[in-house]
Amino acid sequence: MTTQKLVSEIKRKGSFLCIGLDTDISKIPSHLLQAQDPVFEFNKAIIDATHHLCVAYKPNIAFYEANGSKGWDSLQKTVRYLREQYPEIFTIADAKRGDIGNTSKMYAKAFFQDLGFDSVTVAPYMGKDSIEPFLTFNDKHTILLALTSNEGAFDFQTRLVDGKEVYKTVIEVSKGWQNSQNLMYVVGATKAEYLMEIRKIIPNNFLLVPGVGAQGGSLEEVCKYGLTEDCGLLINSSRGIIYASSDTDFARAASIKAQELQTKMAILLHDN
Amino acid sequence: MTTQKLVSEIKRKGSFLCIGLDTDISKIPSHLLQAQDPVFEFNKAIIDATHHLCVAYKPNIAFYEANGSKGWDSLQKTVRYLREQYPEIFTIADAKRGDIGNTSKMYAKAFFQDLGFDSVTVAPYMGKDSIEPFLTFNDKHTILLALTSNEGAFDFQTRLVDGKEVYKTVIEVSKGWQNSQNLMYVVGATKAEYLMEIRKIIPNNFLLVPGVGAQGGSLEEVCKYGLTEDCGLLINSSRGIIYASSDTDFARAASIKAQELQTKMAILLHDN
């Protein structure tokens, strides 16, 4: 999907919500466990109930790998369902991959070609040749970890390298990589005050912002510093939406939570 | 597997070789393509021909994910085959994972519990709470990226943080994490001269050393600076061994290449 198409969907729906499909088989409503593929049935119900309120879905790959090859099947079915039923939705494989070039090529093939995701999250530690294989794909987006939402972000990401924080160095260096126009960045909502500085380095790139909801980040704070003319933000919520109820009404409960966020987002976009 | 068991296997076999099972379906001998699971058949033949010459196998997960759920099956069959036929072998999931704690737990479950690997490689960018969930498993080993073998290592890993390189900071900080006795570290063979400095920080921890062979690192240089009393090294070679021949004699060709390395290793261990 092109960035233009994503932006037009955001404007059409009045939403920049991304719903995290971190589907844990031990947490889904028990009545689904009789289905042949409970994880897919759960995802399908969540998607059908919320697709008009969000612009993106983000399965975190760990939750699928934890179920082995069955999990991989659930993942594949989920992405295929999205592409067939709701092709206007932007899909994100939250994988945080990164390896030597030869190997990153295989990951890029897995997520972009075989599974058909629009984007994948990657980790910067191994540098340029670990990321460039992802960037060669047209109309695919590579979302680089910059400043993450967790406490451990302060272990290395905020340390000073030549007087500048590691995460800023990562963003600046990445701008020089081939096809860097295909980069987006992960910036945690729990660190909204850092967004002003980040927007000085990348005024226009899209940011994927986890950490609103269960992790405690504020939507308003993120928008205050992060919104651009083209929105430039995808705000993710996972647990707060998909586990809003653990009963048979889980999909409706999820849509209510998504609607709350979408309503706020429509106002923030309107006032922007 | 305990570290003591690994050390005793190294001494018994006169080898600290790890063979990388980076099995690419487009590169395996064509006569195998008729098999029901060509990747597993290839791995099985390589393992049967080389298990007495090495102490560890390291499938790189990217090569399996590129084949979807079939690939995950091949991976599962490979690890199961190793555990059943050669339980003395140390298994490494080269996955380079790392996510917020809640998610890293799922990855740890996938690799340690479900697949039954002895160890997994992880990336440090997200800090303490992204790694500690892996460290809680008894007799399982978490192999942290420190200084990687690729060119991109110089993008961030060797930059100075408060006068000290990022990779050294990563190693030092990680020593303070809970259950840090379960840590090993990745240090590329292409950067052997750095090992002297690294051994000052972690005199005893095992290092997983990729980059000998196709990437140009020197076995002798690595040993000169990296060997400890208990060996302390696992030297990986992937392409140089598994693709030594692309014909029906591929397993025998692999064993010849592995034997060459093992012979050198036996001498280096003896002289240590």
Coordinates of C-alpha atoms in Angstrom, one line a residue:
Chain A
M1 CA 0.0 0.0 0.0
T2 CA 1.2 3.5 -0.8
T3 CA 1.6 6.1 1.9
Q4 CA -0.9 8.3 -0.1
K5 CA -3.5 5.5 0.1
L6 CA -3.0 5.2 3.9
V7 CA -3.4 8.9 4.4
S8 CA -6.6 9.0 2.3
E9 CA -8.0 6.1 4.4
I10 CA -7.1 8.0 7.6
K11 CA -9.0 11.1 6.4
R12 CA -12.0 9.0 5.1
K13 CA -12.4 7.1 8.4
G14 CA -11.4 9.9 10.7
S15 CA -9.1 7.4 12.4
F16 CA -5.4 6.6 12.8
L17 CA -6.1 3.6 15.0
C18 CA -4.1 0.4 14.7
I19 CA -5.5 -2.6 16.5
G20 CA -2.9 -5.0 17.8
L21 CA -3.9 -8.6 17.2
D22 CA -1.7 -10.0 20.1
T23 CA -4.0 -13.0 20.3
D24 CA -3.1 -15.3 23.2
I25 CA -5.0 -18.6 23.1
S26 CA -5.0 -18.7 26.9
K27 CA -6.9 -15.4 27.0
I28 CA -9.6 -15.7 24.3
P29 CA -13.3 -16.5 25.3
S30 CA -13.7 -20.2 26.1
H31 CA -16.6 -20.7 23.7
L32 CA -14.2 -20.2 20.8
L33 CA -11.9 -23.1 21.8
Q34 CA -14.1 -25.6 20.1
A35 CA -13.5 -24.0 16.7
Q36 CA -10.9 -25.6 14.4
D37 CA -8.7 -22.5 14.6
P38 CA -9.8 -20.5 17.7
V39 CA -7.1 -17.8 17.1
F40 CA -8.3 -17.1 13.6
E41 CA -12.0 -17.1 14.7
F42 CA -11.2 -14.6 17.4
N43 CA -9.3 -12.4 15.0
K44 CA -12.0 -12.6 12.3
A45 CA -14.7 -11.6 14.8
I46 CA -12.5 -8.7 16.1
I47 CA -11.8 -7.5 12.6
D48 CA -15.4 -7.7 11.4
A49 CA -16.5 -5.7 14.4
T50 CA -13.8 -3.0 14.2
H51 CA -12.5 -2.6 10.6
H52 CA -14.5 0.6 10.0
L53 CA -13.0 2.2 13.1
C54 CA -9.3 1.6 12.4
V55 CA -6.9 1.9 9.5
A56 CA -4.4 -0.9 10.4
Y57 CA -4.1 -4.2 12.2
K58 CA -0.8 -5.4 13.8
P59 CA -0.5 -9.0 14.7
N60 CA 2.5 -9.5 17.0
I61 CA 4.3 -12.5 15.5
A62 CA 5.4 -13.9 19.0
F63 CA 1.8 -14.8 19.8
Y64 CA 1.5 -16.9 16.6
E65 CA 5.0 -18.5 16.9
A66 CA 4.1 -19.7 20.4
N67 CA 1.6 -22.0 18.7
G68 CA 4.1 -23.5 16.2
S69 CA 3.0 -24.3 12.6
K70 CA -0.6 -24.0 13.6
G71 CA 0.1 -20.5 14.8
W72 CA 1.7 -19.7 11.5
D73 CA -1.5 -20.9 9.7
S74 CA -3.6 -18.7 11.9
L75 CA -1.4 -15.7 11.0
Q76 CA -1.6 -16.5 7.3
K77 CA -5.4 -16.9 7.4
T78 CA -5.7 -13.6 9.3
V79 CA -3.7 -11.6 6.8
R80 CA -5.4 -13.3 3.8
Y81 CA -8.8 -12.5 5.4
L82 CA -7.8 -8.8 5.7
R83 CA -6.5 -8.6 2.2
E84 CA -9.6 -10.2 0.7
Q85 CA -12.3 -8.7 2.8
Y86 CA -10.8 -5.3 3.7
P87 CA -8.1 -4.5 1.2
E88 CA -8.2 -0.8 2.4
I89 CA -6.6 -1.9 5.7
F90 CA -2.8 -1.4 6.3
T91 CA -1.2 -4.5 7.7
I92 CA 1.8 -4.6 10.1
A93 CA 3.8 -7.7 11.0
D94 CA 5.1 -6.8 14.4
A95 CA 8.2 -9.0 14.2
K96 CA 11.2 -6.8 15.3
R97 CA 13.5 -8.7 13.0
G98 CA 17.0 -7.9 11.8
D99 CA 19.9 -10.1 10.8
I100 CA 22.9 -10.1 8.3
G101 CA 21.8 -9.1 4.8
N102 CA 21.6 -12.6 3.4
T103 CA 19.2 -13.5 6.2
S104 CA 17.2 -10.3 6.4
K105 CA 16.3 -11.0 2.7
M106 CA 14.6 -14.2 3.8
Y107 CA 12.6 -12.4 6.5
A108 CA 11.6 -9.7 4.0
K109 CA 10.5 -12.5 1.7
A110 CA 8.5 -14.2 4.4
F111 CA 6.6 -11.1 5.6
F112 CA 6.2 -9.0 2.4
Q113 CA 5.9 -11.7 -0.3
D114 CA 4.7 -14.9 1.2
L115 CA 2.4 -13.5 3.9
G116 CA 1.7 -10.3 1.9
F117 CA 2.0 -7.8 4.8
D118 CA 2.2 -4.1 3.9
S119 CA 4.9 -3.5 6.6
V120 CA 7.1 -5.1 9.1
T121 CA 8.8 -3.8 12.3
V122 CA 12.6 -4.2 12.5
A123 CA 15.4 -3.7 15.1
P124 CA 18.3 -1.4 14.3
Y125 CA 21.1 -2.9 16.3
M126 CA 22.8 -4.7 13.3
G127 CA 22.8 -1.5 11.2
K128 CA 22.4 -0.7 7.5
D129 CA 22.9 -4.0 5.8
S130 CA 20.4 -5.7 8.1
I131 CA 17.6 -3.2 7.1
E132 CA 18.2 -2.4 3.5
P133 CA 17.0 -5.8 2.2
F134 CA 13.5 -4.8 3.6
L135 CA 13.6 -1.4 2.0
T136 CA 14.0 -2.6 -1.6
F137 CA 10.3 -3.6 -1.8
N138 CA 8.1 -1.1 -3.5
D139 CA 5.0 0.1 -1.6
K140 CA 6.1 -1.9 1.4
H141 CA 7.1 -0.1 4.6
T142 CA 9.8 -0.9 7.1
I143 CA 9.1 0.3 10.6
L144 CA 12.3 0.8 12.5
L145 CA 12.5 0.6 16.3
A146 CA 13.6 4.1 17.5
L147 CA 12.3 4.8 21.1
T148 CA 10.2 1.9 22.4
S149 CA 7.4 2.1 25.0
N150 CA 9.0 -0.2 27.6
E151 CA 11.1 0.6 30.7
G152 CA 14.1 -1.1 29.1
A153 CA 14.2 1.7 26.5
F154 CA 16.3 3.7 29.0
D155 CA 18.9 0.9 29.1
F156 CA 20.5 1.8 25.8
Q157 CA 18.2 3.9 23.5
T158 CA 18.4 7.1 25.6
R159 CA 22.2 7.0 26.3
L160 CA 24.3 9.7 24.7
V161 CA 26.5 8.9 21.7
D162 CA 28.6 12.0 20.9
G163 CA 26.2 14.1 22.8
K164 CA 23.1 12.7 21.1
E165 CA 20.8 10.0 22.2
V166 CA 21.2 6.6 20.6
Y167 CA 17.6 6.6 19.3
K168 CA 18.2 10.0 17.6
T169 CA 21.4 8.6 16.1
V170 CA 19.5 5.6 14.8
I171 CA 16.9 7.9 13.1
E172 CA 19.4 10.2 11.6
V173 CA 21.7 7.4 10.3
S174 CA 18.7 5.5 8.8
K175 CA 17.8 8.6 6.7
G176 CA 20.9 7.9 4.7
W177 CA 20.0 4.3 3.8
Q178 CA 19.0 3.3 0.3
N179 CA 15.2 3.6 -0.2
S180 CA 14.9 5.3 3.2
Q181 CA 11.6 6.8 1.9
N182 CA 10.1 3.4 2.8
L183 CA 10.9 3.9 6.5
M184 CA 8.5 4.5 9.4
Y185 CA 9.5 4.5 13.0
V186 CA 8.3 3.0 16.3
V187 CA 8.0 5.6 19.1
G188 CA 6.3 4.7 22.4
A189 CA 3.3 6.7 23.6
T190 CA 4.8 6.5 27.1
K191 CA 7.5 8.9 25.8
A192 CA 5.3 11.5 24.1
E193 CA 7.5 14.4 25.3
Y194 CA 10.3 13.1 23.1
L195 CA 8.2 13.5 20.0
M196 CA 9.0 17.2 19.6
E197 CA 12.7 16.4 19.2
I198 CA 11.9 13.5 16.9
R199 CA 9.8 15.6 14.6
K200 CA 12.7 17.9 14.1
I201 CA 14.7 15.0 12.6
I202 CA 11.8 13.4 10.7
P203 CA 9.0 16.0 10.2
N204 CA 6.9 13.8 7.9
N205 CA 7.6 10.1 8.4
F206 CA 4.8 8.0 9.8
L207 CA 5.3 6.9 13.4
L208 CA 3.8 3.7 14.8
V209 CA 3.0 4.5 18.4
P210 CA 2.4 1.6 20.8
G211 CA 1.7 2.1 24.5
V212 CA -1.7 3.8 24.6
G213 CA -3.9 1.8 26.9
A214 CA -2.5 -1.0 29.0
Q215 CA 0.9 0.6 29.0
G216 CA -0.4 4.0 30.1
G217 CA 0.5 6.4 27.2
S218 CA -1.8 9.4 26.5
L219 CA -3.4 9.9 23.0
E220 CA -3.7 13.6 23.4
E221 CA 0.0 14.0 24.4
V222 CA 1.2 12.0 21.4
C223 CA -1.0 14.0 19.0
K224 CA 0.1 17.3 20.5
Y225 CA 3.7 16.6 19.5
G226 CA 3.5 14.0 16.8
L227 CA 0.7 14.9 14.4
T228 CA 1.7 16.2 10.9
E229 CA -0.4 17.6 8.1
D230 CA -0.9 14.1 6.7
C231 CA -1.5 12.8 10.2
G232 CA 1.8 10.9 10.3
L233 CA 0.7 8.7 13.2
L234 CA -0.6 5.2 13.7
I235 CA -1.6 4.7 17.3
N236 CA -1.7 1.1 18.4
S237 CA -3.9 -0.4 21.1
S238 CA -3.9 -4.2 21.7
R239 CA -5.0 -5.6 25.0
G240 CA -7.2 -2.6 25.8
I241 CA -9.4 -3.4 22.8
I242 CA -9.2 -7.1 22.0
Y243 CA -9.6 -8.2 25.6
A244 CA -12.3 -5.7 26.6
S245 CA -14.5 -8.6 27.4
S246 CA -13.7 -12.3 27.9
D247 CA -17.3 -13.4 27.2
T248 CA -19.4 -14.1 24.1
D249 CA -19.8 -10.3 23.6
F250 CA -16.0 -9.8 23.2
A251 CA -16.2 -8.5 19.6
R252 CA -18.9 -5.9 20.5
A253 CA -16.9 -4.9 23.6
A254 CA -13.9 -4.4 21.4
S255 CA -15.8 -2.3 19.0
I256 CA -17.0 0.0 21.8
K257 CA -13.4 0.5 23.0
A258 CA -12.2 1.1 19.4
Q259 CA -15.1 3.5 18.9
E260 CA -14.1 5.5 21.9
L261 CA -10.6 6.0 20.5
Q262 CA -11.8 6.7 17.0
T263 CA -14.2 9.4 18.3
K264 CA -11.3 11.1 20.0
M265 CA -9.1 10.7 16.9
A266 CA -11.7 12.2 14.6
I267 CA -11.8 15.3 16.8
L268 CA -8.0 15.5 17.0
L269 CA -7.7 15.2 13.2
H270 CA -10.4 17.9 12.7
D271 CA -8.7 20.3 15.0
N272 CA -5.2 19.6 13.5
Chain B
M1 CA 21.6 -28.4 28.7
T2 CA 23.9 -27.2 31.4
T3 CA 27.1 -25.3 30.6
Q4 CA 29.1 -28.1 32.3
K5 CA 27.6 -30.7 29.9
L6 CA 28.4 -28.5 26.9
V7 CA 32.0 -28.1 28.1
S8 CA 32.4 -31.8 28.6
E9 CA 31.1 -32.5 25.1
I10 CA 33.6 -30.0 23.7
K11 CA 36.4 -31.8 25.5
R12 CA 35.2 -35.3 24.5
K13 CA 34.8 -34.4 20.8
G14 CA 37.8 -32.0 20.5
S15 CA 35.5 -29.6 18.8
F16 CA 33.7 -26.3 19.5
L17 CA 32.1 -26.2 16.1
C18 CA 28.5 -25.1 15.6
I19 CA 27.0 -25.9 12.2
G20 CA 24.5 -23.3 10.9
L21 CA 21.5 -24.9 9.3
D22 CA 20.5 -21.9 7.2
T23 CA 18.7 -24.3 4.8
D24 CA 17.5 -22.4 1.7
I25 CA 15.2 -24.5 -0.4
S26 CA 16.5 -22.8 -3.6
K27 CA 20.1 -24.0 -2.8
I28 CA 19.6 -27.6 -1.7
P29 CA 20.5 -30.5 -4.2
S30 CA 17.7 -31.0 -6.7
H31 CA 17.3 -34.7 -6.0
L32 CA 15.9 -33.9 -2.6
L33 CA 13.1 -31.8 -4.0
Q34 CA 10.9 -34.9 -4.5
A35 CA 10.9 -35.7 -0.8
Q36 CA 7.9 -34.7 1.3
D37 CA 10.0 -32.3 3.3
P38 CA 13.1 -31.5 1.4
V39 CA 14.4 -29.1 4.0
F40 CA 14.2 -31.7 6.8
E41 CA 15.7 -34.4 4.6
F42 CA 18.6 -32.1 3.8
N43 CA 19.1 -31.2 7.5
K44 CA 18.9 -34.9 8.6
A45 CA 21.6 -35.9 6.1
I46 CA 23.8 -33.0 7.1
I47 CA 23.3 -33.9 10.8
D48 CA 23.9 -37.6 10.3
A49 CA 27.2 -36.9 8.5
T50 CA 28.6 -34.3 10.8
H51 CA 27.2 -34.7 14.4
H52 CA 30.4 -36.4 15.7
L53 CA 32.5 -33.4 14.5
C54 CA 30.5 -30.6 16.1
V55 CA 28.9 -29.8 19.4
A56 CA 26.0 -27.5 18.3
Y57 CA 23.6 -26.9 15.4
K58 CA 22.1 -23.5 14.8
P59 CA 19.1 -23.2 12.5
N60 CA 18.6 -19.6 11.5
I61 CA 14.8 -19.1 11.8
A62 CA 14.5 -16.8 8.9
F63 CA 15.1 -19.6 6.4
Y64 CA 12.2 -21.6 7.9
E65 CA 9.8 -18.7 8.2
A66 CA 10.3 -18.0 4.5
N67 CA 8.5 -21.3 3.9
G68 CA 5.5 -20.5 6.2
S69 CA 3.9 -23.1 8.3
K70 CA 5.7 -25.9 6.3
G71 CA 8.9 -24.2 7.2
W72 CA 7.9 -24.2 10.9
D73 CA 7.2 -28.0 10.6
S74 CA 10.7 -28.6 9.1
L75 CA 12.2 -26.6 11.9
Q76 CA 10.2 -28.6 14.5
K77 CA 11.2 -31.9 12.9
T78 CA 14.9 -30.9 12.8
V79 CA 15.0 -30.0 16.5
R80 CA 13.1 -33.1 17.5
Y81 CA 15.4 -35.3 15.4
L82 CA 18.4 -33.7 17.2
R83 CA 16.9 -34.2 20.6
E84 CA 16.0 -37.8 20.0
Q85 CA 19.0 -39.0 18.0
Y86 CA 21.8 -36.8 19.3
P87 CA 20.7 -35.5 22.8
E88 CA 24.3 -34.6 23.5
I89 CA 24.1 -31.8 20.9
F90 CA 23.5 -28.1 22.0
T91 CA 20.8 -26.5 19.9
I92 CA 20.6 -22.8 19.1
A93 CA 17.6 -21.0 17.6
D94 CA 19.1 -18.1 15.7
A95 CA 16.1 -15.8 16.0
K96 CA 17.5 -12.5 17.2
R97 CA 14.2 -11.7 19.0
G98 CA 13.4 -9.1 21.6
D99 CA 10.1 -7.3 22.5
I100 CA 8.3 -5.9 25.5
G101 CA 8.3 -8.3 28.4
N102 CA 4.8 -9.6 27.9
T103 CA 5.7 -10.5 24.3
S104 CA 9.3 -11.8 24.9
K105 CA 7.7 -14.3 27.2
M106 CA 5.8 -15.7 24.3
Y107 CA 9.0 -15.9 22.2
A108 CA 10.8 -17.7 25.1
K109 CA 7.9 -20.1 25.3
A110 CA 8.0 -20.8 21.6
F111 CA 11.7 -21.5 21.4
F112 CA 12.5 -23.1 24.8
Q113 CA 9.3 -24.9 25.7
D114 CA 7.4 -25.7 22.5
L115 CA 10.4 -26.3 20.2
G116 CA 12.7 -27.4 23.0
F117 CA 15.8 -25.5 21.9
D118 CA 18.7 -25.2 24.4
S119 CA 19.3 -21.5 23.5
V120 CA 18.1 -18.6 21.5
T121 CA 19.8 -15.5 20.1
V122 CA 18.2 -12.1 21.2
A123 CA 18.8 -8.4 20.3
P124 CA 19.5 -6.0 23.1
Y125 CA 18.0 -2.7 21.7
M126 CA 14.9 -2.9 23.9
G127 CA 16.8 -3.5 27.1
K128 CA 16.4 -5.4 30.3
D129 CA 12.7 -6.2 30.4
S130 CA 12.9 -7.5 26.8
I131 CA 15.6 -10.1 27.7
E132 CA 14.8 -11.1 31.3
P133 CA 11.8 -13.3 30.3
F134 CA 14.3 -15.5 28.4
L135 CA 16.7 -15.7 31.4
T136 CA 14.2 -17.2 33.8
F137 CA 14.4 -20.7 32.2
N138 CA 16.7 -23.1 34.0
D139 CA 19.5 -24.7 31.9
K140 CA 18.4 -22.7 28.9
H141 CA 20.8 -20.1 27.4
T142 CA 20.1 -16.6 26.0
I143 CA 22.7 -15.5 23.5
L144 CA 22.7 -11.7 23.3
L145 CA 23.9 -9.8 20.2
A146 CA 27.0 -7.8 21.3
L147 CA 29.3 -7.2 18.3
T148 CA 28.0 -8.8 15.1
S149 CA 29.9 -10.0 12.1
N150 CA 28.4 -7.7 9.5
E151 CA 29.5 -4.3 8.1
G152 CA 26.5 -2.7 9.7
A153 CA 27.9 -3.5 13.2
F154 CA 29.9 -0.2 12.7
D155 CA 26.7 1.8 12.3
F156 CA 25.8 1.7 16.0
Q157 CA 27.6 -1.0 18.0
T158 CA 31.0 0.6 17.9
R159 CA 29.9 4.1 18.6
L160 CA 31.0 5.7 21.9
V161 CA 28.6 6.0 24.8
D162 CA 30.3 8.0 27.6
G163 CA 33.6 7.1 26.1
K164 CA 32.8 3.4 25.8
E165 CA 31.5 1.5 22.8
V166 CA 27.8 0.6 22.6
Y167 CA 28.6 -3.2 22.4
K168 CA 30.7 -3.0 25.6
T169 CA 28.0 -1.0 27.4
V170 CA 25.5 -3.7 26.3
I171 CA 27.7 -6.5 27.8
E172 CA 28.4 -4.6 31.0
V173 CA 24.7 -3.6 31.6
S174 CA 23.5 -7.1 30.8
K175 CA 25.7 -8.5 33.6
G176 CA 23.4 -6.8 36.1
W177 CA 20.2 -8.5 34.8
Q178 CA 18.4 -11.2 36.8
N179 CA 19.8 -14.7 36.0
S180 CA 22.5 -13.2 33.9
Q181 CA 24.5 -16.4 34.5
N182 CA 22.3 -17.8 31.6
L183 CA 23.8 -15.3 29.1
M184 CA 26.1 -16.0 26.2
Y185 CA 27.1 -13.4 23.7
V186 CA 27.4 -13.1 19.9
V187 CA 30.7 -11.7 18.7
G188 CA 31.6 -11.8 15.0
A189 CA 34.8 -13.6 13.9
T190 CA 35.4 -10.8 11.5
K191 CA 36.1 -8.6 14.6
A192 CA 38.6 -10.9 16.4
E193 CA 40.8 -8.1 17.6
Y194 CA 37.9 -6.8 19.7
L195 CA 37.9 -10.1 21.7
M196 CA 40.7 -9.1 24.0
E197 CA 38.7 -6.2 25.3
I198 CA 35.5 -8.3 25.5
R199 CA 37.3 -10.9 27.6
K200 CA 38.2 -8.2 30.1
I201 CA 34.5 -7.7 30.7
I202 CA 33.3 -11.3 30.5
P203 CA 36.3 -13.6 31.1
N204 CA 34.3 -16.8 31.2
N205 CA 31.0 -16.5 29.4
F206 CA 30.5 -18.5 26.2
L207 CA 30.7 -16.6 23.0
L208 CA 28.9 -17.6 19.8
V209 CA 31.1 -16.6 17.0
P210 CA 29.7 -16.4 13.4
G211 CA 31.7 -15.2 10.4
V212 CA 34.3 -17.9 10.0
G213 CA 34.1 -19.1 6.4
A214 CA 31.9 -17.3 3.9
Q215 CA 32.2 -14.0 5.8
G216 CA 36.0 -14.2 6.1
G217 CA 36.8 -14.5 9.8
S218 CA 39.9 -16.4 11.0
L219 CA 39.6 -19.3 13.4
E220 CA 43.1 -18.9 14.8
E221 CA 42.6 -15.2 15.5
V222 CA 39.4 -15.8 17.3
C223 CA 41.0 -18.5 19.5
K224 CA 44.0 -16.4 20.2
Y225 CA 41.9 -13.8 22.0
G226 CA 38.7 -15.7 22.9
L227 CA 39.6 -19.1 24.3
T228 CA 39.1 -19.7 28.0
E229 CA 40.0 -22.6 30.2
D230 CA 36.6 -24.1 29.5
C231 CA 36.9 -23.2 25.8
G232 CA 34.2 -20.5 26.1
L233 CA 33.7 -20.4 22.3
L234 CA 31.2 -21.9 19.8
I235 CA 32.4 -21.1 16.3
N236 CA 29.7 -21.2 13.7
S237 CA 30.0 -22.0 10.1
S238 CA 26.9 -22.3 7.9
R239 CA 27.3 -21.9 4.1
G240 CA 30.9 -23.1 4.0
I241 CA 29.8 -26.5 5.3
I242 CA 26.2 -27.2 4.3
Y243 CA 26.7 -26.0 0.7
A244 CA 30.1 -27.6 0.2
S245 CA 28.6 -29.5 -2.7
S246 CA 25.3 -29.1 -4.5
D247 CA 25.2 -32.6 -5.8
T248 CA 24.2 -36.0 -4.3
D249 CA 27.5 -36.1 -2.3
F250 CA 26.5 -32.9 -0.3
A251 CA 26.5 -34.6 3.1
R252 CA 29.9 -36.2 2.6
A253 CA 31.3 -32.9 1.3
A254 CA 29.9 -31.2 4.4
S255 CA 31.5 -33.7 6.7
I256 CA 34.9 -33.1 4.9
K257 CA 34.6 -29.4 5.5
A258 CA 33.5 -29.9 9.1
Q259 CA 36.3 -32.4 9.7
E260 CA 38.9 -29.8 8.5
L261 CA 37.6 -27.3 11.1
Q262 CA 37.4 -30.0 13.8
T263 CA 41.0 -31.1 13.2
K264 CA 42.2 -27.5 13.6
M265 CA 40.0 -27.1 16.7
A266 CA 41.3 -30.2 18.4
I267 CA 44.9 -28.8 18.0
L268 CA 43.9 -25.4 19.3
L269 CA 42.1 -27.0 22.3
H270 CA 45.1 -29.2 23.0
D271 CA 47.5 -26.2 22.9
N272 CA 45.2 -24.0 25.0

